[in-house]
PDB file of C-alpha atoms in Angstrom:
ATOM      1  CA  SER A   6       0.202   0.265   0.141  1.00 74.00           C
ATOM      2  CA  ALA A   7       0.886   3.762  -0.633  1.00 83.00           C
ATOM      3  CA  VAL A   8       2.965   5.958   2.284  1.00 91.00           C
ATOM      4  CA  ILE A   9       0.920   9.169   2.597  1.00 95.00           C
ATOM      5  CA  SER A  10       1.789  12.057   4.453  1.00 96.00           C
ATOM      6  CA  GLN A  11       0.644  14.916   5.419  1.00 97.00           C
ATOM      7  CA  LYS A  12       0.854  18.353   6.844  1.00 97.00           C
ATOM      8  CA  PRO A  13       0.197  19.353   8.860  1.00 97.00           C
ATOM      9  CA  SER A  14      -1.397  17.222  11.201  1.00 97.00           C
ATOM     10  CA  ARG A  15      -3.072  20.074  13.235  1.00 97.00           C
ATOM     11  CA  ASP A  16      -3.506  23.312  13.494  1.00 98.00           C
ATOM     12  CA  ILE A  17      -5.173  25.569  15.212  1.00 98.00           C
ATOM     13  CA  CYS A  18      -6.285  28.939  12.772  1.00 97.00           C
ATOM     14  CA  GLN A  19      -7.638  32.187  13.093  1.00 98.00           C
ATOM     15  CA  ARG A  20     -10.897  33.172  11.240  1.00 97.00           C
ATOM     16  CA  GLY A  21     -10.439  34.660   7.685  1.00 98.00           C
ATOM     17  CA  THR A  22      -7.348  33.287   7.332  1.00 98.00           C
ATOM     18  CA  SER A  23      -6.266  30.449   4.951  1.00 98.00           C
ATOM     19  CA  LEU A  24      -4.127  27.258   5.441  1.00 98.00           C
ATOM     20  CA  THR A  25      -2.535  24.914   3.157  1.00 98.00           C
ATOM     21  CA  ILE A  26      -2.335  20.957   3.827  1.00 98.00           C
ATOM     22  CA  GLN A  27      -0.422  19.204   1.763  1.00 98.00           C
ATOM     23  CA  CYS A  28       0.145  15.336   0.736  1.00 98.00           C
ATOM     24  CA  GLN A  29       2.470  13.657  -0.105  1.00 97.00           C
ATOM     25  CA  VAL A  30       2.376   9.731  -1.619  1.00 96.00           C
ATOM     26  CA  ASP A  31       6.035   7.635  -1.789  1.00 94.00           C
ATOM     27  CA  SER A  32       4.750   6.592  -5.019  1.00 91.00           C
ATOM     28  CA  GLN A  33       3.223   7.490  -8.509  1.00 90.00           C
ATOM     29  CA  VAL A  34      -0.745   7.210  -8.179  1.00 89.00           C
ATOM     30  CA  THR A  35      -3.598   8.011 -10.617  1.00 86.00           C
ATOM     31  CA  MET A  36      -6.073   9.513  -8.358  1.00 87.00           C
ATOM     32  CA  MET A  37      -5.706  11.632  -5.097  1.00 93.00           C
ATOM     33  CA  PHE A  38      -8.932  12.746  -3.051  1.00 95.00           C
ATOM     34  CA  TRP A  39      -9.481  15.162  -0.586  1.00 97.00           C
ATOM     35  CA  TYR A  40     -12.044  14.732   2.007  1.00 97.00           C
ATOM     36  CA  ARG A  41     -13.468  16.296   5.172  1.00 97.00           C
ATOM     37  CA  GLN A  42     -14.982  14.966   7.967  1.00 96.00           C
ATOM     38  CA  GLN A  43     -16.791  16.909  10.719  1.00 96.00           C
ATOM     39  CA  PRO A  44     -16.608  16.324  14.204  1.00 92.00           C
ATOM     40  CA  GLY A  45     -18.390  12.703  14.725  1.00 90.00           C
ATOM     41  CA  GLN A  46     -19.275  12.566  11.387  1.00 93.00           C
ATOM     42  CA  SER A  47     -18.276  10.531   8.417  1.00 94.00           C
ATOM     43  CA  LEU A  48     -16.485  11.924   5.463  1.00 96.00           C
ATOM     44  CA  THR A  49     -17.545  13.540   2.908  1.00 95.00           C
ATOM     45  CA  LEU A  50     -15.948  14.296  -0.484  1.00 94.00           C
ATOM     46  CA  ILE A  51     -14.151  17.401  -1.223  1.00 97.00           C
ATOM     47  CA  ALA A  52     -12.722  17.247  -4.607  1.00 96.00           C
ATOM     48  CA  THR A  53     -10.569  14.873  -7.207  1.00 93.00           C
ATOM     49  CA  ALA A  54      -7.282  16.013  -7.449  1.00 94.00           C
ATOM     50  CA  ASN A  55      -6.218  15.860 -11.001  1.00 87.00           C
ATOM     51  CA  GLN A  56      -2.944  15.860 -12.431  1.00 87.00           C
ATOM     52  CA  GLY A  57      -2.072  19.186 -14.554  1.00 83.00           C
ATOM     53  CA  SER A  58      -5.939  20.453 -14.932  1.00 85.00           C
ATOM     54  CA  GLU A  59      -8.454  22.284 -12.922  1.00 89.00           C
ATOM     55  CA  ALA A  60      -9.296  19.589  -9.966  1.00 93.00           C
ATOM     56  CA  THR A  61     -13.384  18.152  -9.661  1.00 93.00           C
ATOM     57  CA  TYR A  62     -15.398  19.351  -7.604  1.00 96.00           C
ATOM     58  CA  GLU A  63     -18.216  17.763  -5.515  1.00 94.00           C
ATOM     59  CA  SER A  64     -21.730  19.413  -4.711  1.00 94.00           C
ATOM     60  CA  GLY A  65     -21.754  22.008  -2.253  1.00 96.00           C
ATOM     61  CA  PHE A  66     -17.808  22.524  -2.678  1.00 97.00           C
ATOM     62  CA  VAL A  67     -16.237  25.622  -4.793  1.00 97.00           C
ATOM     63  CA  ILE A  68     -13.198  26.589  -6.478  1.00 97.00           C
ATOM     64  CA  ASP A  69     -12.531  29.817  -4.833  1.00 97.00           C
ATOM     65  CA  LYS A  70     -13.626  27.782  -0.885  1.00 98.00           C
ATOM     66  CA  PHE A  71     -10.692  24.847  -1.084  1.00 98.00           C
ATOM     67  CA  PRO A  72      -8.381  25.823  -3.927  1.00 97.00           C
ATOM     68  CA  ILE A  73      -6.508  22.289  -4.913  1.00 97.00           C
ATOM     69  CA  SER A  74      -3.488  22.300  -7.255  1.00 96.00           C
ATOM     70  CA  ARG A  75      -1.461  18.596  -8.206  1.00 95.00           C
ATOM     71  CA  PRO A  76       1.694  19.555  -9.925  1.00 94.00           C
ATOM     72  CA  ASN A  77       2.514  15.977 -10.366  1.00 93.00           C
ATOM     73  CA  LEU A  78       2.062  12.562  -9.168  1.00 92.00           C
ATOM     74  CA  THR A  79       3.115  11.597  -5.928  1.00 95.00           C
ATOM     75  CA  PHE A  80       1.685  15.247  -4.743  1.00 96.00           C
ATOM     76  CA  SER A  81      -1.064  17.683  -4.075  1.00 97.00           C
ATOM     77  CA  THR A  82      -2.115  20.397  -1.742  1.00 97.00           C
ATOM     78  CA  LEU A  83      -5.420  21.843  -0.225  1.00 98.00           C
ATOM     79  CA  THR A  84      -6.092  24.952   0.681  1.00 98.00           C
ATOM     80  CA  VAL A  85      -9.309  25.783   3.146  1.00 98.00           C
ATOM     81  CA  SER A  86      -9.533  29.983   2.593  1.00 98.00           C
ATOM     82  CA  ASN A  87     -11.291  32.535   4.835  1.00 98.00           C
ATOM     83  CA  MET A  88     -11.963  30.108   6.889  1.00 98.00           C
ATOM     84  CA  SER A  89     -14.582  30.609   9.324  1.00 97.00           C
ATOM     85  CA  PRO A  90     -15.438  27.684  12.970  1.00 97.00           C
ATOM     86  CA  GLU A  91     -17.549  25.642  10.973  1.00 96.00           C
ATOM     87  CA  ASP A  92     -14.110  24.684   8.755  1.00 97.00           C
ATOM     88  CA  SER A  93     -13.438  22.837  11.872  1.00 97.00           C
ATOM     89  CA  SER A  94     -12.343  19.523  10.554  1.00 97.00           C
ATOM     90  CA  ILE A  95     -10.229  16.390   9.670  1.00 97.00           C
ATOM     91  CA  TYR A  96      -8.788  16.840   6.288  1.00 98.00           C
ATOM     92  CA  LEU A  97      -7.570  13.693   4.824  1.00 97.00           C
ATOM     93  CA  CYS A  98      -6.456  12.690   1.430  1.00 97.00           C
ATOM     94  CA  SER A  99      -6.627   9.345   0.162  1.00 95.00           C
ATOM     95  CA  VAL A 100      -4.836   7.905  -3.370  1.00 92.00           C
ATOM     96  CA  GLY A 101      -5.828   4.660  -5.667  1.00 83.00           C
ATOM     97  CA  SER A 102      -5.899   4.100  -9.004  1.00 75.00           C
ATOM     98  CA  PRO A 103      -9.080   2.585 -10.944  1.00 73.00           C
ATOM     99  CA  ASN A 104     -10.467  -0.479  -9.541  1.00 74.00           C
ATOM    100  CA  THR A 105      -7.415  -1.188  -6.771  1.00 81.00           C
ATOM    101  CA  GLU A 106      -7.597   0.339  -3.159  1.00 86.00           C
ATOM    102  CA  ALA A 107      -8.251   3.296  -1.506  1.00 90.00           C
ATOM    103  CA  PHE A 108      -5.885   4.291   0.970  1.00 93.00           C
ATOM    104  CA  PHE A 109      -5.742   7.483   3.414  1.00 95.00           C
ATOM    105  CA  GLY A 110      -3.478   9.635   5.155  1.00 94.00           C
ATOM    106  CA  GLN A 111      -3.225  10.583   8.966  1.00 96.00           C
ATOM    107  CA  GLY A 112      -5.524  13.793   8.262  1.00 97.00           C
ATOM    108  CA  THR A 113      -5.052  17.485   9.391  1.00 98.00           C
ATOM    109  CA  ARG A 114      -7.237  18.105  12.246  1.00 97.00           C
ATOM    110  CA  LEU A 115      -8.015  21.918  11.528  1.00 98.00           C
ATOM    111  CA  THR A 116      -9.472  24.345  14.699  1.00 97.00           C
ATOM    112  CA  VAL A 117     -10.736  27.820  13.812  1.00 98.00           C
ATOM    113  CA  VAL A 118     -10.978  30.419  16.101  1.00 97.00           C
TER     114      VAL A 118
ATOM    115  CA  GLY B  28     -26.032   9.533  -6.555  1.00 82.00           C
ATOM    116  CA  GLU B  29     -25.013   6.521  -4.242  1.00 88.00           C
ATOM    117  CA  ASN B  30     -26.748   6.456  -0.598  1.00 93.00           C
ATOM    118  CA  VAL B  31     -25.192   3.944   2.052  1.00 97.00           C
ATOM    119  CA  GLU B  32     -26.392   3.675   4.868  1.00 97.00           C
ATOM    120  CA  GLN B  33     -24.709   1.900   7.918  1.00 98.00           C
ATOM    121  CA  HIS B  34     -26.433   0.505  11.870  1.00 98.00           C
ATOM    122  CA  PRO B  35     -26.180   0.191  14.430  1.00 98.00           C
ATOM    123  CA  SER B  36     -24.360   3.970  14.620  1.00 97.00           C
ATOM    124  CA  THR B  37     -22.972   2.070  18.168  1.00 98.00           C
ATOM    125  CA  LEU B  38     -22.131  -1.093  19.262  1.00 98.00           C
ATOM    126  CA  SER B  39     -20.958  -2.914  22.448  1.00 98.00           C
ATOM    127  CA  VAL B  40     -19.551  -6.189  22.903  1.00 98.00           C
ATOM    128  CA  GLN B  41     -17.462  -8.046  25.661  1.00 97.00           C
ATOM    129  CA  GLU B  42     -15.033  -9.493  25.047  1.00 97.00           C
ATOM    130  CA  GLY B  43     -14.691 -12.189  22.940  1.00 97.00           C
ATOM    131  CA  ASP B  44     -18.103 -12.161  21.160  1.00 98.00           C
ATOM    132  CA  SER B  45     -18.570 -11.491  17.731  1.00 98.00           C
ATOM    133  CA  ALA B  46     -19.614  -7.774  15.806  1.00 98.00           C
ATOM    134  CA  VAL B  47     -22.051  -7.590  13.426  1.00 98.00           C
ATOM    135  CA  ILE B  48     -22.117  -4.131  11.367  1.00 98.00           C
ATOM    136  CA  LYS B  49     -24.674  -3.960   8.257  1.00 98.00           C
ATOM    137  CA  CYS B  50     -24.595  -1.711   5.123  1.00 98.00           C
ATOM    138  CA  THR B  51     -26.773  -0.851   2.671  1.00 98.00           C
ATOM    139  CA  TYR B  52     -26.523   0.707  -0.977  1.00 97.00           C
ATOM    140  CA  SER B  53     -28.679   2.240  -3.379  1.00 95.00           C
ATOM    141  CA  ASP B  54     -26.297   2.329  -6.997  1.00 92.00           C
ATOM    142  CA  SER B  55     -26.787  -0.398  -8.206  1.00 91.00           C
ATOM    143  CA  ALA B  56     -23.488  -0.392 -10.254  1.00 90.00           C
ATOM    144  CA  SER B  57     -21.411   0.031  -7.256  1.00 92.00           C
ATOM    145  CA  ASN B  58     -18.808  -3.144  -7.480  1.00 91.00           C
ATOM    146  CA  TYR B  59     -16.546  -2.510  -4.930  1.00 92.00           C
ATOM    147  CA  PHE B  60     -17.036  -2.467  -1.216  1.00 95.00           C
ATOM    148  CA  PRO B  61     -13.937  -1.601   1.161  1.00 96.00           C
ATOM    149  CA  TRP B  62     -14.286  -1.438   4.775  1.00 98.00           C
ATOM    150  CA  TYR B  63     -12.516   1.233   7.372  1.00 98.00           C
ATOM    151  CA  LYS B  64     -11.309   0.786  10.611  1.00 98.00           C
ATOM    152  CA  GLN B  65     -10.643   4.864  12.025  1.00 97.00           C
ATOM    153  CA  GLU B  66      -8.960   5.167  15.904  1.00 96.00           C
ATOM    154  CA  LEU B  67      -8.903   8.171  17.212  1.00 92.00           C
ATOM    155  CA  GLY B  68      -6.654  11.181  15.739  1.00 90.00           C
ATOM    156  CA  LYS B  69      -5.652   9.361  13.391  1.00 93.00           C
ATOM    157  CA  GLY B  70      -6.791   8.568   9.155  1.00 94.00           C
ATOM    158  CA  PRO B  71      -9.436   5.271   8.166  1.00 96.00           C
ATOM    159  CA  GLN B  72      -7.220   2.333   8.040  1.00 96.00           C
ATOM    160  CA  LEU B  73      -8.529  -0.493   5.123  1.00 96.00           C
ATOM    161  CA  ILE B  74      -9.417  -3.952   7.026  1.00 97.00           C
ATOM    162  CA  ILE B  75     -10.617  -5.361   4.424  1.00 97.00           C
ATOM    163  CA  ASP B  76     -12.742  -5.352   1.092  1.00 95.00           C
ATOM    164  CA  ILE B  77     -14.810  -7.197  -1.538  1.00 95.00           C
ATOM    165  CA  ARG B  78     -16.188  -6.611  -5.275  1.00 91.00           C
ATOM    166  CA  SER B  79     -19.239  -7.204  -6.968  1.00 87.00           C
ATOM    167  CA  ASN B  80     -18.231 -10.827  -7.916  1.00 86.00           C
ATOM    168  CA  VAL B  81     -17.421 -12.924  -4.878  1.00 85.00           C
ATOM    169  CA  GLY B  82     -20.142 -13.532  -1.760  1.00 92.00           C
ATOM    170  CA  GLU B  83     -17.524 -13.083   0.768  1.00 95.00           C
ATOM    171  CA  LYS B  84     -13.998 -13.263   2.229  1.00 95.00           C
ATOM    172  CA  LYS B  85     -12.745 -13.057   5.153  1.00 97.00           C
ATOM    173  CA  ASP B  86      -9.531 -12.660   6.805  1.00 95.00           C
ATOM    174  CA  GLN B  87      -8.516 -13.980  10.008  1.00 96.00           C
ATOM    175  CA  ARG B  88     -10.735 -12.412  12.586  1.00 97.00           C
ATOM    176  CA  ILE B  89     -12.808 -10.491  10.072  1.00 98.00           C
ATOM    177  CA  ALA B  90     -15.422 -11.109   7.413  1.00 98.00           C
ATOM    178  CA  VAL B  91     -17.354  -9.426   4.992  1.00 98.00           C
ATOM    179  CA  THR B  92     -20.630 -10.670   2.858  1.00 97.00           C
ATOM    180  CA  LEU B  93     -22.172  -9.104   0.039  1.00 97.00           C
ATOM    181  CA  ASN B  94     -26.409  -9.753  -1.240  1.00 96.00           C
ATOM    182  CA  LYS B  95     -26.365  -7.899  -4.876  1.00 94.00           C
ATOM    183  CA  THR B  96     -29.385  -8.483  -4.826  1.00 94.00           C
ATOM    184  CA  ALA B  97     -30.186  -7.149  -1.987  1.00 95.00           C
ATOM    185  CA  LYS B  98     -28.012  -4.690  -2.450  1.00 96.00           C
ATOM    186  CA  HIS B  99     -26.276  -4.699   1.389  1.00 96.00           C
ATOM    187  CA  PHE B 100     -22.781  -6.202   2.811  1.00 97.00           C
ATOM    188  CA  SER B 101     -21.832  -6.614   6.098  1.00 98.00           C
ATOM    189  CA  LEU B 102     -18.783  -6.771   8.510  1.00 98.00           C
ATOM    190  CA  HIS B 103     -18.096  -9.278  10.804  1.00 98.00           C
ATOM    191  CA  ILE B 104     -15.595  -9.685  13.492  1.00 98.00           C
ATOM    192  CA  THR B 105     -14.820 -12.915  15.608  1.00 97.00           C
ATOM    193  CA  GLU B 106     -13.325 -13.268  19.203  1.00 98.00           C
ATOM    194  CA  THR B 107     -13.653  -9.143  19.494  1.00 98.00           C
ATOM    195  CA  GLN B 108     -10.330  -7.329  21.419  1.00 97.00           C
ATOM    196  CA  PRO B 109     -10.228  -4.649  23.027  1.00 96.00           C
ATOM    197  CA  GLU B 110      -7.953  -3.170  20.027  1.00 96.00           C
ATOM    198  CA  ASP B 111     -10.791  -3.894  18.009  1.00 98.00           C
ATOM    199  CA  SER B 112     -12.826  -0.495  19.889  1.00 98.00           C
ATOM    200  CA  ALA B 113     -12.645   1.946  16.737  1.00 98.00           C
ATOM    201  CA  VAL B 114     -15.213   3.735  14.164  1.00 98.00           C
ATOM    202  CA  TYR B 115     -15.813   1.663  11.522  1.00 98.00           C
ATOM    203  CA  PHE B 116     -17.277   2.712   7.811  1.00 98.00           C
ATOM    204  CA  CYS B 117     -18.013   1.228   5.079  1.00 98.00           C
ATOM    205  CA  ALA B 118     -18.517   2.715   1.463  1.00 96.00           C
ATOM    206  CA  ALA B 119     -19.325   1.807  -1.762  1.00 95.00           C
ATOM    207  CA  ARG B 120     -17.556   3.039  -5.526  1.00 91.00           C
ATOM    208  CA  ALA B 121     -18.904   2.520  -8.530  1.00 82.00           C
ATOM    209  CA  THR B 122     -16.929   1.754 -11.660  1.00 74.00           C
ATOM    210  CA  GLY B 123     -17.006   5.169 -14.075  1.00 69.00           C
ATOM    211  CA  GLY B 124     -18.262   7.072 -11.513  1.00 62.00           C
ATOM    212  CA  GLY B 125     -14.514   8.596 -11.204  1.00 68.00           C
ATOM    213  CA  ASN B 126     -13.487   5.961  -8.359  1.00 75.00           C
ATOM    214  CA  LYS B 127     -15.670   8.443  -5.542  1.00 85.00           C
ATOM    215  CA  LEU B 128     -15.641   6.024  -2.413  1.00 91.00           C
ATOM    216  CA  THR B 129     -19.421   6.889  -0.778  1.00 93.00           C
ATOM    217  CA  PHE B 130     -18.849   6.662   3.357  1.00 96.00           C
ATOM    218  CA  GLY B 131     -21.508   4.961   5.596  1.00 97.00           C
ATOM    219  CA  THR B 132     -22.176   7.225   8.745  1.00 97.00           C
ATOM    220  CA  GLY B 133     -20.107   5.370  10.795  1.00 97.00           C
ATOM    221  CA  THR B 134     -20.248   2.863  13.777  1.00 98.00           C
ATOM    222  CA  GLN B 135     -18.742   3.282  17.187  1.00 98.00           C
ATOM    223  CA  LEU B 136     -17.752  -0.216  18.387  1.00 98.00           C
ATOM    224  CA  LYS B 137     -16.541  -0.524  21.422  1.00 98.00           C
ATOM    225  CA  VAL B 138     -14.738  -3.769  23.080  1.00 98.00           C
ATOM    226  CA  GLU B 139     -15.339  -4.264  26.497  1.00 96.00           C
ATOM    227  CA  LEU B 140     -13.621  -6.630  28.867  1.00 90.00           C
TER     228      LEU B 140
END
């Protein structure tokens, strides 16, 4: 299975600011995803990070709020912009290839105050 | 889109007993069903998965069964141990759906001594 590293592992941020989360994989992967897990809740897909093109966002998530980059097949970033307390969640990077297993990073626990 | 329901939301068993968690899905095109274990402060860990061409899969103390006709699948943990205590998530994925996972709402399993 792929080894996925997320940075930072946790952060406390002031409202109105932005935080960029990094996801690094130890091997090239076709697909990378970003999920949000609100406190005590399940995982909700934010977007699919596409290499060399704009990310594909799920309903309810927009690029202005969650800009995503994927410059190559092993790295992606998710930015949470203009944060409010409602953005306090765990943000998770996931990787996989078509018809294979999906693996998750350890997550970034974000608290907005 | 896909909808995955999971029951129960909490489950408490005595050490050594069996635990069963059930999920139903709505999209008949779904053909891959993984189960994840999430411990406090960690990302989801893939523990077992099943594809639609298989009715049952077992790995030591854990097993998963799939009933495609009824659109439901279950996780079975035998001889439970305290370290099995965690939140378990089921998920479903359809080929051609961008490899996106749709998650159930999670089951908090507590194994008591």
